[in-house]
Amino acid sequence: MITELLLWASITLIVMAGCYNTALYLLSRRRIRRSRTDRRERFYVFLLACLNEEKVLSESLARITSLPARNFMALVIDDGSDDRTSRIALAADPALVRLHRRTPPNARKGKGAALNDGVRHLRESGLLAGYDPADVVLCVVDADGRLDPHVVQSVDPYFDDPNTGAVQVCVRMYNRHLGLLARLQDMEFVVYGDVFQSARRFIGSVGMGGNGQFMRLAALNTLDGDGPWSDSLTEDLDLGVRLIAKGWTNMHCTTAAVSQQAVLSLKRLIRQRSRWFQGHLQSAGLVPLILRDVPTRPAIDLLYHLSSPVLILLTSLLPVSFLVAVGATAVASVQAGHPLVSPMWLLGPYLLSFTAAYAYGYVYARRERDLGLVRSVLLAHVFVFYGYIWFFAGWWGFWRMLTGQRGWLKTART
C-alpha cells in the first residue's frame, strides 16, 4: 500500500513538472525583441576568483586579454592560493590584468566572500574613478572559463535598457569531446540555457550562473548586506533573485557563451552537484523575499525553481517504487503461470520518462550541427539516466545540510 502511494505520488509530481516544463519549452521558442536606443560606452571588469588555479588560469586570461573590446580589464582575486596562481596573473598583460591577493585568516571563505572583496578593492583602489556605476559592468568568470571572442559585443546591447541589472550568457563545456560524461554535461547546460533560461526572459525570472554572469555595478550597489554576494554555496542563485526583488531585470544572452571544463570523474561530478544541491536548500531562505518583493508571475517560477530539491528527493523514490512494482508483478506472473500484464504496459513508463528526450535532442542538435538530430535524440535518452546523478547528489547534499557541514566542495581542475 505504501509502495503504491509513493509510486502514484511520484508519478503525479513528474506529470505536473512535465506540463510546466513543456510550457517553458514552448515559451523558449519565442524570439525576444529589443527596441533600439542610443549606445553608451561602458567599462567591463572581468572578475576571476581563484584558489589554486594554476592549471587553467593562463588560458583563461589569454582569452580575456585578446577580446576585441576597447574598454576593459581583468581582476584576478587570489583567494589564498599556495600554487603559481598569483605568478600567472602577474605574468599576464599588466595593462589589462590586475592582481588582488587575499591572505589568511580572511581568505578561503567561499567564492562569494572573494568576489565581495574584489568589488571592495575596485571601489577603494580608484580603478573605477571617473566611471558612472551605471556604465560599469562586472563579469564573473571562473578560472577555467573561456569567453567567446564576441561576448562583449553580444552582451552590451542588453545594458542599453537602464532597467537591465544583469545578463547571463550560455555555458558550454570546451572538453565535451572527451567522453560521454563530458558530452552529457554539455547537453545539460545547453538545455538549461536554451529552454529554461530562454523561457524565463518572458517571465522575468532569469537566473544567474556562477560563470559568465554580467552585472551592472549600479544594480549591485542597490543590494543590501556587506557585499553583493552571499555566503551561500550557490551565491549566484541568491544574487539573481535579490536583483529581481530590487526591481532589476535579468536577461539571458543566447548568442554568446563561456566554455568551462567538464568534470570527467563521476565521483567528482556527484561531489560538485551535492554542493549545488545544498546551496539550493540554503536558498529556501529567499522565499519570504520573493513573496514580499517579486511580482506574481516571476515569483511563481522562482518558487518552483527553489522547490526543485524537494521534487528531486521525492522523484528519486519513483525508480525504487517502479522496480518494486515490476518485481512484484514478475513474481506474481511466475506463480500464476502466465504474464499478468501486456508488454504494452511498458509504453506508459517510457512515455513518462523519455518524452522530453525528443525535445532536448532537438534543442541540442541546433547547437551541435555535426552531431545531427538522430544522434542527439539518442544521446538525450542517455541524458535521462544521467539525470539520476541528481538523486545521489541530492541525498548527499541533504545529509550535509542535516549534519551542519558547510565546507566548500571545490571542483578539482585537470
mmCIF file of C-alpha atoms in Angstrom:
data_model
loop_
_atom_site.group_PDB
_atom_site.id
_atom_site.type_symbol
_atom_site.label_atom_id
_atom_site.label_comp_id
_atom_site.label_asym_id
_atom_site.label_seq_id
_atom_site.Cartn_x
_atom_site.Cartn_y
_atom_site.Cartn_z
ATOM 1 C CA MET A 1 0.000 0.000 0.000
ATOM 2 C CA ILE A 2 2.755 2.437 0.973
ATOM 3 C CA THR A 3 4.722 1.495 -2.158
ATOM 4 C CA GLU A 4 1.715 2.211 -4.374
ATOM 5 C CA LEU A 5 1.120 5.571 -2.707
ATOM 6 C CA LEU A 6 4.759 6.567 -3.214
ATOM 7 C CA LEU A 7 4.591 5.418 -6.829
ATOM 8 C CA TRP A 8 1.488 7.419 -7.644
ATOM 9 C CA ALA A 9 2.709 10.466 -5.732
ATOM 10 C CA SER A 10 5.976 10.405 -7.688
ATOM 11 C CA ILE A 11 4.132 9.960 -10.997
ATOM 12 C CA THR A 12 1.838 12.894 -10.186
ATOM 13 C CA LEU A 13 4.818 15.134 -9.428
ATOM 14 C CA ILE A 14 6.570 14.125 -12.648
ATOM 15 C CA VAL A 15 3.446 14.781 -14.747
ATOM 16 C CA MET A 16 2.896 18.201 -13.133
ATOM 17 C CA ALA A 17 6.557 19.178 -13.560
ATOM 18 C CA GLY A 18 6.476 17.843 -17.135
ATOM 19 C CA CYS A 19 3.471 20.012 -18.006
ATOM 20 C CA TYR A 20 5.170 23.091 -16.592
ATOM 21 C CA ASN A 21 8.443 22.310 -18.364
ATOM 22 C CA THR A 22 6.531 21.820 -21.614
ATOM 23 C CA ALA A 23 5.079 25.296 -21.213
ATOM 24 C CA LEU A 24 8.586 26.662 -20.656
ATOM 25 C CA TYR A 25 9.820 24.857 -23.774
ATOM 26 C CA LEU A 26 7.078 26.405 -25.922
ATOM 27 C CA LEU A 27 7.799 29.820 -24.429
ATOM 28 C CA SER A 28 11.515 29.449 -25.108
ATOM 29 C CA ARG A 29 10.855 29.145 -28.847
ATOM 30 C CA ARG A 30 9.654 32.768 -28.979
ATOM 31 C CA ARG A 31 12.065 35.438 -30.122
ATOM 32 C CA ILE A 32 12.645 38.435 -27.940
ATOM 33 C CA ARG A 33 12.517 41.886 -29.469
ATOM 34 C CA ARG A 34 14.633 44.760 -28.210
ATOM 35 C CA SER A 35 13.994 48.384 -29.050
ATOM 36 C CA ARG A 36 16.912 50.403 -30.371
ATOM 37 C CA THR A 37 18.338 53.031 -28.057
ATOM 38 C CA ASP A 38 21.366 55.298 -28.009
ATOM 39 C CA ARG A 39 24.576 53.348 -27.412
ATOM 40 C CA ARG A 40 26.819 54.224 -24.474
ATOM 41 C CA GLU A 41 30.461 53.485 -23.824
ATOM 42 C CA ARG A 42 30.767 51.025 -20.948
ATOM 43 C CA PHE A 43 33.702 49.781 -18.914
ATOM 44 C CA TYR A 44 33.905 45.999 -18.394
ATOM 45 C CA VAL A 45 35.704 44.368 -15.474
ATOM 46 C CA PHE A 46 36.191 40.578 -15.510
ATOM 47 C CA LEU A 47 36.387 39.107 -12.008
ATOM 48 C CA LEU A 48 38.178 35.766 -11.542
ATOM 49 C CA ALA A 49 38.024 34.360 -8.006
ATOM 50 C CA CYS A 50 40.905 31.865 -7.886
ATOM 51 C CA LEU A 51 42.006 29.240 -5.411
ATOM 52 C CA ASN A 52 44.904 27.133 -6.728
ATOM 53 C CA GLU A 53 44.030 27.566 -10.398
ATOM 54 C CA GLU A 54 47.485 27.327 -11.987
ATOM 55 C CA LYS A 55 46.313 24.576 -14.364
ATOM 56 C CA VAL A 56 43.685 26.671 -16.144
ATOM 57 C CA LEU A 57 44.190 30.370 -15.359
ATOM 58 C CA SER A 58 46.748 31.175 -18.056
ATOM 59 C CA GLU A 59 44.485 30.106 -20.922
ATOM 60 C CA SER A 60 41.509 31.989 -19.498
ATOM 61 C CA LEU A 61 43.486 35.221 -19.112
ATOM 62 C CA ALA A 62 44.833 34.836 -22.643
ATOM 63 C CA ARG A 63 41.248 34.646 -23.937
ATOM 64 C CA ILE A 64 40.176 37.708 -21.960
ATOM 65 C CA THR A 65 43.134 39.894 -22.914
ATOM 66 C CA SER A 66 42.606 39.079 -26.593
ATOM 67 C CA LEU A 67 38.966 40.183 -26.603
ATOM 68 C CA PRO A 68 38.257 42.723 -29.378
ATOM 69 C CA ALA A 69 36.823 45.204 -26.874
ATOM 70 C CA ARG A 70 38.147 48.669 -26.198
ATOM 71 C CA ASN A 71 37.469 49.429 -22.559
ATOM 72 C CA PHE A 72 38.011 46.573 -20.119
ATOM 73 C CA MET A 73 40.277 44.981 -17.533
ATOM 74 C CA ALA A 74 40.537 41.708 -15.592
ATOM 75 C CA LEU A 75 40.924 41.419 -11.835
ATOM 76 C CA VAL A 76 42.342 38.142 -10.540
ATOM 77 C CA ILE A 77 41.324 37.619 -6.907
ATOM 78 C CA ASP A 78 43.808 35.151 -5.440
ATOM 79 C CA ASP A 79 41.928 33.649 -2.506
ATOM 80 C CA GLY A 80 44.920 32.366 -0.564
ATOM 81 C CA SER A 81 46.383 30.061 -3.215
ATOM 82 C CA ASP A 82 49.548 28.119 -2.432
ATOM 83 C CA ASP A 83 50.443 27.352 -6.058
ATOM 84 C CA ARG A 84 51.506 29.555 -9.013
ATOM 85 C CA THR A 85 48.153 31.346 -9.411
ATOM 86 C CA SER A 86 49.500 34.784 -8.453
ATOM 87 C CA ARG A 87 52.612 34.438 -10.611
ATOM 88 C CA ILE A 88 50.497 33.549 -13.634
ATOM 89 C CA ALA A 89 48.333 36.636 -13.065
ATOM 90 C CA LEU A 90 51.411 38.866 -12.731
ATOM 91 C CA ALA A 91 52.858 37.417 -15.929
ATOM 92 C CA ALA A 92 49.796 38.488 -17.938
ATOM 93 C CA ASP A 93 49.447 41.843 -19.723
ATOM 94 C CA PRO A 94 49.836 44.395 -16.860
ATOM 95 C CA ALA A 95 47.800 46.973 -18.764
ATOM 96 C CA LEU A 96 44.748 44.695 -18.719
ATOM 97 C CA VAL A 97 45.218 42.306 -15.774
ATOM 98 C CA ARG A 98 45.422 43.291 -12.098
ATOM 99 C CA LEU A 99 46.005 41.023 -9.122
ATOM 100 C CA HIS A 100 44.323 41.287 -5.717
ATOM 101 C CA ARG A 101 45.671 38.905 -3.071
ATOM 102 C CA ARG A 102 43.647 37.647 -0.120
ATOM 103 C CA THR A 103 45.551 36.140 2.783
ATOM 104 C CA PRO A 104 44.557 34.097 5.836
ATOM 105 C CA PRO A 105 42.584 34.383 8.024
ATOM 106 C CA ASN A 106 40.330 36.289 5.594
ATOM 107 C CA ALA A 107 40.959 34.020 2.604
ATOM 108 C CA ARG A 108 39.295 30.738 1.651
ATOM 109 C CA LYS A 109 35.843 31.609 2.944
ATOM 110 C CA GLY A 110 33.967 30.863 -0.238
ATOM 111 C CA LYS A 111 33.565 32.295 -3.697
ATOM 112 C CA GLY A 112 31.039 34.908 -2.592
ATOM 113 C CA ALA A 113 33.410 36.348 0.018
ATOM 114 C CA ALA A 114 36.239 36.521 -2.534
ATOM 115 C CA LEU A 115 34.060 38.324 -5.087
ATOM 116 C CA ASN A 116 32.796 40.796 -2.472
ATOM 117 C CA ASP A 117 36.371 41.604 -1.514
ATOM 118 C CA GLY A 118 37.229 42.080 -5.175
ATOM 119 C CA VAL A 119 34.426 44.624 -5.580
ATOM 120 C CA ARG A 120 35.581 46.464 -2.447
ATOM 121 C CA HIS A 121 39.097 46.565 -3.889
ATOM 122 C CA LEU A 122 37.814 48.042 -7.144
ATOM 123 C CA ARG A 123 35.985 50.785 -5.280
ATOM 124 C CA GLU A 124 38.794 51.625 -2.846
ATOM 125 C CA SER A 125 41.720 51.392 -5.271
ATOM 126 C CA GLY A 126 40.433 54.075 -7.608
ATOM 127 C CA LEU A 127 40.390 51.728 -10.597
ATOM 128 C CA LEU A 128 36.817 52.809 -11.296
ATOM 129 C CA ALA A 129 37.406 56.526 -10.725
ATOM 130 C CA GLY A 130 35.611 58.670 -13.269
ATOM 131 C CA TYR A 131 33.151 55.954 -14.293
ATOM 132 C CA ASP A 132 29.420 56.144 -13.702
ATOM 133 C CA PRO A 133 28.340 52.922 -11.884
ATOM 134 C CA ALA A 134 25.526 52.644 -14.443
ATOM 135 C CA ASP A 135 28.180 52.285 -17.166
ATOM 136 C CA VAL A 136 30.398 49.784 -15.329
ATOM 137 C CA VAL A 137 29.677 46.107 -15.977
ATOM 138 C CA LEU A 138 31.280 43.392 -13.848
ATOM 139 C CA CYS A 139 31.558 39.885 -15.266
ATOM 140 C CA VAL A 140 32.249 36.834 -13.103
ATOM 141 C CA VAL A 141 34.382 34.291 -14.952
ATOM 142 C CA ASP A 142 35.549 31.020 -13.459
ATOM 143 C CA ALA A 143 39.284 30.389 -13.649
ATOM 144 C CA ASP A 144 38.654 27.741 -16.303
ATOM 145 C CA GLY A 145 36.205 29.957 -18.219
ATOM 146 C CA ARG A 146 36.865 30.676 -21.886
ATOM 147 C CA LEU A 147 34.736 33.517 -23.203
ATOM 148 C CA ASP A 148 33.627 33.726 -26.827
ATOM 149 C CA PRO A 149 35.574 36.482 -28.628
ATOM 150 C CA HIS A 150 32.338 38.358 -29.414
ATOM 151 C CA VAL A 151 30.893 38.129 -25.890
ATOM 152 C CA VAL A 152 31.087 41.855 -25.090
ATOM 153 C CA GLN A 153 29.510 42.808 -28.411
ATOM 154 C CA SER A 154 26.684 40.318 -27.754
ATOM 155 C CA VAL A 155 26.016 41.346 -24.164
ATOM 156 C CA ASP A 156 26.450 45.106 -24.410
ATOM 157 C CA PRO A 157 23.143 45.921 -26.192
ATOM 158 C CA TYR A 158 21.161 44.427 -23.296
ATOM 159 C CA PHE A 159 22.555 47.113 -20.991
ATOM 160 C CA ASP A 160 21.192 49.866 -23.246
ATOM 161 C CA ASP A 161 17.982 49.291 -21.301
ATOM 162 C CA PRO A 162 18.549 51.131 -17.986
ATOM 163 C CA ASN A 163 16.371 48.568 -16.198
ATOM 164 C CA THR A 164 18.710 45.681 -17.062
ATOM 165 C CA GLY A 165 20.667 44.741 -13.966
ATOM 166 C CA ALA A 166 22.355 41.550 -15.149
ATOM 167 C CA VAL A 167 22.859 39.348 -18.206
ATOM 168 C CA GLN A 168 23.750 35.660 -18.161
ATOM 169 C CA VAL A 169 25.415 34.113 -21.223
ATOM 170 C CA CYS A 170 25.224 30.468 -22.295
ATOM 171 C CA VAL A 171 27.551 27.930 -20.699
ATOM 172 C CA ARG A 172 29.286 25.177 -22.665
ATOM 173 C CA MET A 173 31.907 22.506 -21.961
ATOM 174 C CA TYR A 174 35.066 23.042 -24.018
ATOM 175 C CA ASN A 175 36.190 19.441 -23.432
ATOM 176 C CA ARG A 176 32.818 17.940 -24.388
ATOM 177 C CA HIS A 177 34.530 15.663 -26.916
ATOM 178 C CA LEU A 178 36.383 13.790 -24.140
ATOM 179 C CA GLY A 179 33.851 11.103 -23.381
ATOM 180 C CA LEU A 180 30.165 10.565 -22.728
ATOM 181 C CA LEU A 181 30.123 12.170 -19.268
ATOM 182 C CA ALA A 182 31.552 15.437 -20.611
ATOM 183 C CA ARG A 183 29.102 15.401 -23.544
ATOM 184 C CA LEU A 184 26.130 14.931 -21.202
ATOM 185 C CA GLN A 185 27.240 17.879 -19.057
ATOM 186 C CA ASP A 186 27.357 19.995 -22.194
ATOM 187 C CA MET A 187 23.825 18.894 -23.124
ATOM 188 C CA GLU A 188 22.682 19.705 -19.599
ATOM 189 C CA PHE A 189 23.859 23.308 -19.828
ATOM 190 C CA VAL A 190 22.585 23.763 -23.386
ATOM 191 C CA VAL A 191 19.115 22.518 -22.425
ATOM 192 C CA TYR A 192 19.059 24.685 -19.307
ATOM 193 C CA GLY A 193 20.095 27.781 -21.235
ATOM 194 C CA ASP A 194 18.160 27.323 -24.476
ATOM 195 C CA VAL A 195 14.937 26.094 -22.832
ATOM 196 C CA PHE A 196 14.576 27.221 -19.241
ATOM 197 C CA GLN A 197 16.609 30.433 -19.235
ATOM 198 C CA SER A 198 15.259 31.498 -22.631
ATOM 199 C CA ALA A 199 11.682 30.988 -21.418
ATOM 200 C CA ARG A 200 12.341 32.914 -18.235
ATOM 201 C CA ARG A 201 13.227 36.011 -20.248
ATOM 202 C CA PHE A 202 9.494 36.386 -20.870
ATOM 203 C CA ILE A 203 8.548 35.530 -17.302
ATOM 204 C CA GLY A 204 11.056 37.862 -15.663
ATOM 205 C CA SER A 205 12.834 35.191 -13.635
ATOM 206 C CA VAL A 206 16.166 34.626 -15.428
ATOM 207 C CA GLY A 207 18.733 33.254 -13.001
ATOM 208 C CA MET A 208 22.419 33.987 -12.708
ATOM 209 C CA GLY A 209 25.073 31.283 -13.100
ATOM 210 C CA GLY A 210 28.433 31.129 -11.406
ATOM 211 C CA ASN A 211 30.235 31.602 -14.718
ATOM 212 C CA GLY A 212 29.612 34.208 -17.408
ATOM 213 C CA GLN A 213 27.321 36.480 -15.393
ATOM 214 C CA PHE A 214 27.466 40.175 -16.345
ATOM 215 C CA MET A 215 26.145 42.684 -13.794
ATOM 216 C CA ARG A 216 25.727 46.450 -13.834
ATOM 217 C CA LEU A 217 27.624 47.971 -10.896
ATOM 218 C CA ALA A 218 24.746 50.353 -10.217
ATOM 219 C CA ALA A 219 22.478 47.325 -9.738
ATOM 220 C CA LEU A 220 24.921 45.643 -7.339
ATOM 221 C CA ASN A 221 25.107 48.883 -5.341
ATOM 222 C CA THR A 222 21.383 48.617 -4.547
ATOM 223 C CA LEU A 223 21.705 45.239 -2.806
ATOM 224 C CA ASP A 224 21.683 45.095 0.971
ATOM 225 C CA GLY A 225 24.398 43.492 3.062
ATOM 226 C CA ASP A 226 28.187 43.573 3.288
ATOM 227 C CA GLY A 227 28.531 42.833 -0.420
ATOM 228 C CA PRO A 228 26.535 41.756 -3.478
ATOM 229 C CA TRP A 229 27.215 38.054 -2.981
ATOM 230 C CA SER A 230 26.006 35.944 -0.064
ATOM 231 C CA ASP A 231 27.894 33.174 1.736
ATOM 232 C CA SER A 232 25.594 30.547 0.210
ATOM 233 C CA LEU A 233 27.115 27.635 -1.690
ATOM 234 C CA THR A 234 25.054 28.890 -4.667
ATOM 235 C CA GLU A 235 25.804 32.578 -4.298
ATOM 236 C CA ASP A 236 24.907 33.133 -7.961
ATOM 237 C CA LEU A 237 21.331 31.927 -7.437
ATOM 238 C CA ASP A 238 20.915 34.238 -4.452
ATOM 239 C CA LEU A 239 22.281 37.202 -6.388
ATOM 240 C CA GLY A 240 19.859 36.751 -9.284
ATOM 241 C CA VAL A 241 16.827 36.549 -7.009
ATOM 242 C CA ARG A 242 17.874 39.586 -4.978
ATOM 243 C CA LEU A 243 18.352 41.665 -8.126
ATOM 244 C CA ILE A 244 14.849 40.777 -9.302
ATOM 245 C CA ALA A 245 13.468 41.639 -5.862
ATOM 246 C CA LYS A 246 15.072 45.086 -6.161
ATOM 247 C CA GLY A 247 13.211 45.716 -9.404
ATOM 248 C CA TRP A 248 16.030 44.992 -11.855
ATOM 249 C CA THR A 249 15.588 42.905 -14.998
ATOM 250 C CA ASN A 250 17.808 39.870 -15.576
ATOM 251 C CA MET A 251 18.357 38.799 -19.188
ATOM 252 C CA HIS A 252 19.754 35.711 -20.900
ATOM 253 C CA CYS A 253 22.008 36.117 -23.941
ATOM 254 C CA THR A 254 21.714 33.216 -26.390
ATOM 255 C CA THR A 255 24.316 34.429 -28.900
ATOM 256 C CA ALA A 256 27.459 34.149 -26.766
ATOM 257 C CA ALA A 257 28.859 31.621 -24.324
ATOM 258 C CA VAL A 258 31.519 30.944 -21.773
ATOM 259 C CA SER A 259 33.079 27.498 -22.025
ATOM 260 C CA GLN A 260 34.305 25.696 -18.945
ATOM 261 C CA GLN A 261 35.883 22.376 -18.104
ATOM 262 C CA ALA A 262 33.528 19.414 -17.767
ATOM 263 C CA VAL A 263 34.186 17.079 -14.850
ATOM 264 C CA LEU A 264 35.493 13.761 -16.179
ATOM 265 C CA SER A 265 35.096 11.743 -12.989
ATOM 266 C CA LEU A 266 31.649 10.555 -11.891
ATOM 267 C CA LYS A 267 32.616 10.811 -8.226
ATOM 268 C CA ARG A 268 33.803 14.408 -8.629
ATOM 269 C CA LEU A 269 30.673 15.279 -10.599
ATOM 270 C CA ILE A 270 28.371 13.987 -7.847
ATOM 271 C CA ARG A 271 30.501 15.855 -5.320
ATOM 272 C CA GLN A 272 30.091 19.087 -7.318
ATOM 273 C CA ARG A 273 26.338 18.647 -7.694
ATOM 274 C CA SER A 274 25.900 17.880 -3.989
ATOM 275 C CA ARG A 275 27.320 21.351 -3.301
ATOM 276 C CA TRP A 276 24.882 22.908 -5.775
ATOM 277 C CA PHE A 277 22.027 20.944 -4.231
ATOM 278 C CA GLN A 278 22.934 22.039 -0.722
ATOM 279 C CA GLY A 279 23.118 25.628 -1.939
ATOM 280 C CA HIS A 280 19.591 25.322 -3.349
ATOM 281 C CA LEU A 281 18.400 24.048 0.029
ATOM 282 C CA GLN A 282 20.022 27.063 1.698
ATOM 283 C CA SER A 283 18.192 29.340 -0.748
ATOM 284 C CA ALA A 284 14.882 28.402 0.858
ATOM 285 C CA GLY A 285 15.552 31.469 2.979
ATOM 286 C CA LEU A 286 14.780 33.587 -0.101
ATOM 287 C CA VAL A 287 11.110 32.544 -0.106
ATOM 288 C CA PRO A 288 9.902 35.404 2.164
ATOM 289 C CA LEU A 289 11.782 37.914 -0.009
ATOM 290 C CA ILE A 290 10.170 36.506 -3.174
ATOM 291 C CA LEU A 291 6.679 36.535 -1.684
ATOM 292 C CA ARG A 292 7.135 40.104 -0.463
ATOM 293 C CA ASP A 293 9.014 41.897 -3.258
ATOM 294 C CA VAL A 294 8.728 39.933 -6.526
ATOM 295 C CA PRO A 295 5.741 40.304 -8.913
ATOM 296 C CA THR A 296 3.390 37.339 -9.129
ATOM 297 C CA ARG A 297 4.438 35.781 -12.435
ATOM 298 C CA PRO A 298 8.221 35.642 -11.821
ATOM 299 C CA ALA A 299 7.545 34.780 -8.176
ATOM 300 C CA ILE A 300 5.663 31.613 -9.175
ATOM 301 C CA ASP A 301 8.530 30.461 -11.386
ATOM 302 C CA LEU A 302 11.184 31.299 -8.802
ATOM 303 C CA LEU A 303 9.287 29.380 -6.131
ATOM 304 C CA TYR A 304 9.014 26.416 -8.484
ATOM 305 C CA HIS A 305 12.758 26.659 -9.168
ATOM 306 C CA LEU A 306 13.577 26.800 -5.451
ATOM 307 C CA SER A 307 11.351 23.781 -4.827
ATOM 308 C CA SER A 308 13.416 21.636 -7.209
ATOM 309 C CA PRO A 309 15.448 19.990 -4.385
ATOM 310 C CA VAL A 310 12.242 18.697 -2.782
ATOM 311 C CA LEU A 311 10.963 17.492 -6.157
ATOM 312 C CA ILE A 312 14.263 15.717 -6.832
ATOM 313 C CA LEU A 313 14.236 13.916 -3.487
ATOM 314 C CA LEU A 314 10.619 12.835 -3.961
ATOM 315 C CA THR A 315 11.189 11.823 -7.580
ATOM 316 C CA SER A 316 14.143 9.685 -6.510
ATOM 317 C CA LEU A 317 11.595 7.361 -4.942
ATOM 318 C CA LEU A 318 9.993 6.635 -8.323
ATOM 319 C CA PRO A 319 12.694 4.279 -9.735
ATOM 320 C CA VAL A 320 12.682 2.330 -6.464
ATOM 321 C CA SER A 321 8.902 2.123 -6.460
ATOM 322 C CA PHE A 322 8.882 1.106 -10.118
ATOM 323 C CA LEU A 323 11.426 -1.675 -9.558
ATOM 324 C CA VAL A 324 9.455 -2.957 -6.571
ATOM 325 C CA ALA A 325 6.261 -2.973 -8.631
ATOM 326 C CA VAL A 326 7.956 -4.755 -11.551
ATOM 327 C CA GLY A 327 9.489 -7.318 -9.194
ATOM 328 C CA ALA A 328 6.150 -7.994 -7.508
ATOM 329 C CA THR A 329 4.442 -8.374 -10.889
ATOM 330 C CA ALA A 330 7.134 -10.755 -12.118
ATOM 331 C CA VAL A 331 6.809 -12.943 -9.025
ATOM 332 C CA ALA A 332 3.022 -12.978 -9.344
ATOM 333 C CA SER A 333 3.289 -13.874 -13.044
ATOM 334 C CA VAL A 334 5.530 -16.821 -12.253
ATOM 335 C CA GLN A 335 3.109 -18.013 -9.626
ATOM 336 C CA ALA A 336 0.164 -17.622 -11.992
ATOM 337 C CA GLY A 337 1.978 -19.381 -14.823
ATOM 338 C CA HIS A 338 1.325 -16.586 -17.351
ATOM 339 C CA PRO A 339 2.118 -12.844 -17.741
ATOM 340 C CA LEU A 340 -0.246 -10.693 -15.723
ATOM 341 C CA VAL A 341 0.360 -7.568 -17.801
ATOM 342 C CA SER A 342 0.742 -6.857 -21.505
ATOM 343 C CA PRO A 343 4.128 -5.741 -22.891
ATOM 344 C CA MET A 344 2.293 -2.583 -23.936
ATOM 345 C CA TRP A 345 2.240 -1.737 -20.223
ATOM 346 C CA LEU A 346 5.850 -0.606 -20.645
ATOM 347 C CA LEU A 347 4.731 2.147 -23.035
ATOM 348 C CA GLY A 348 3.455 4.266 -20.153
ATOM 349 C CA PRO A 349 6.748 4.341 -18.223
ATOM 350 C CA TYR A 350 8.620 5.014 -21.464
ATOM 351 C CA LEU A 351 6.451 7.997 -22.373
ATOM 352 C CA LEU A 352 6.662 9.282 -18.807
ATOM 353 C CA SER A 353 10.455 9.060 -18.754
ATOM 354 C CA PHE A 354 11.586 9.793 -22.307
ATOM 355 C CA THR A 355 9.111 12.186 -23.970
ATOM 356 C CA ALA A 356 11.320 15.134 -23.006
ATOM 357 C CA ALA A 357 14.313 13.431 -24.690
ATOM 358 C CA TYR A 358 12.960 14.312 -28.130
ATOM 359 C CA ALA A 359 12.662 17.997 -27.288
ATOM 360 C CA TYR A 360 16.067 18.064 -25.628
ATOM 361 C CA GLY A 361 17.652 16.242 -28.560
ATOM 362 C CA TYR A 362 16.184 18.772 -30.985
ATOM 363 C CA VAL A 363 17.485 21.697 -28.923
ATOM 364 C CA TYR A 364 20.966 20.197 -28.654
ATOM 365 C CA ALA A 365 21.142 19.341 -32.351
ATOM 366 C CA ARG A 366 20.654 23.031 -33.178
ATOM 367 C CA ARG A 367 23.796 23.816 -31.184
ATOM 368 C CA GLU A 368 25.831 20.789 -32.296
ATOM 369 C CA ARG A 369 25.168 20.586 -36.028
ATOM 370 C CA ASP A 370 27.887 17.979 -36.554
ATOM 371 C CA LEU A 371 26.188 15.580 -34.159
ATOM 372 C CA GLY A 372 22.918 15.516 -36.088
ATOM 373 C CA LEU A 373 19.327 15.186 -34.911
ATOM 374 C CA VAL A 374 19.140 11.380 -34.640
ATOM 375 C CA ARG A 375 22.324 11.058 -32.587
ATOM 376 C CA SER A 376 21.253 14.000 -30.423
ATOM 377 C CA VAL A 377 17.901 12.351 -29.655
ATOM 378 C CA LEU A 378 19.639 9.072 -28.801
ATOM 379 C CA LEU A 379 22.050 10.995 -26.583
ATOM 380 C CA ALA A 380 19.062 12.656 -24.917
ATOM 381 C CA HIS A 381 17.730 9.204 -23.980
ATOM 382 C CA VAL A 382 21.014 8.562 -22.162
ATOM 383 C CA PHE A 383 20.665 12.061 -20.699
ATOM 384 C CA VAL A 384 17.516 10.908 -18.885
ATOM 385 C CA PHE A 385 19.561 8.323 -16.983
ATOM 386 C CA TYR A 386 22.311 10.893 -16.466
ATOM 387 C CA GLY A 387 19.727 12.889 -14.516
ATOM 388 C CA TYR A 388 19.767 10.148 -11.861
ATOM 389 C CA ILE A 389 23.076 11.665 -10.731
ATOM 390 C CA TRP A 390 20.989 14.331 -9.039
ATOM 391 C CA PHE A 391 19.337 11.677 -6.853
ATOM 392 C CA PHE A 392 22.666 10.625 -5.351
ATOM 393 C CA ALA A 393 23.932 14.214 -5.146
ATOM 394 C CA GLY A 394 20.644 15.339 -3.646
ATOM 395 C CA TRP A 395 20.653 12.902 -0.763
ATOM 396 C CA TRP A 396 24.346 13.634 -0.151
ATOM 397 C CA GLY A 397 23.664 17.377 -0.086
ATOM 398 C CA PHE A 398 20.643 16.836 2.164
ATOM 399 C CA TRP A 399 22.775 14.814 4.575
ATOM 400 C CA ARG A 400 25.418 17.564 4.649
ATOM 401 C CA MET A 401 22.660 20.044 5.418
ATOM 402 C CA LEU A 402 21.302 17.935 8.279
ATOM 403 C CA THR A 403 24.756 17.408 9.801
ATOM 404 C CA GLY A 404 25.709 21.077 9.575
ATOM 405 C CA GLN A 405 28.520 20.634 7.042
ATOM 406 C CA ARG A 406 29.060 23.885 5.109
ATOM 407 C CA GLY A 407 32.556 23.375 3.687
ATOM 408 C CA TRP A 408 33.213 24.473 0.110
ATOM 409 C CA LEU A 409 33.489 21.363 -2.061
ATOM 410 C CA LYS A 410 35.650 22.956 -4.732
ATOM 411 C CA THR A 411 35.767 21.150 -8.062
ATOM 412 C CA ALA A 412 39.284 19.977 -8.876
ATOM 413 C CA ARG A 413 40.740 21.067 -12.230
ATOM 414 C CA THR A 414 42.646 18.902 -14.658
#
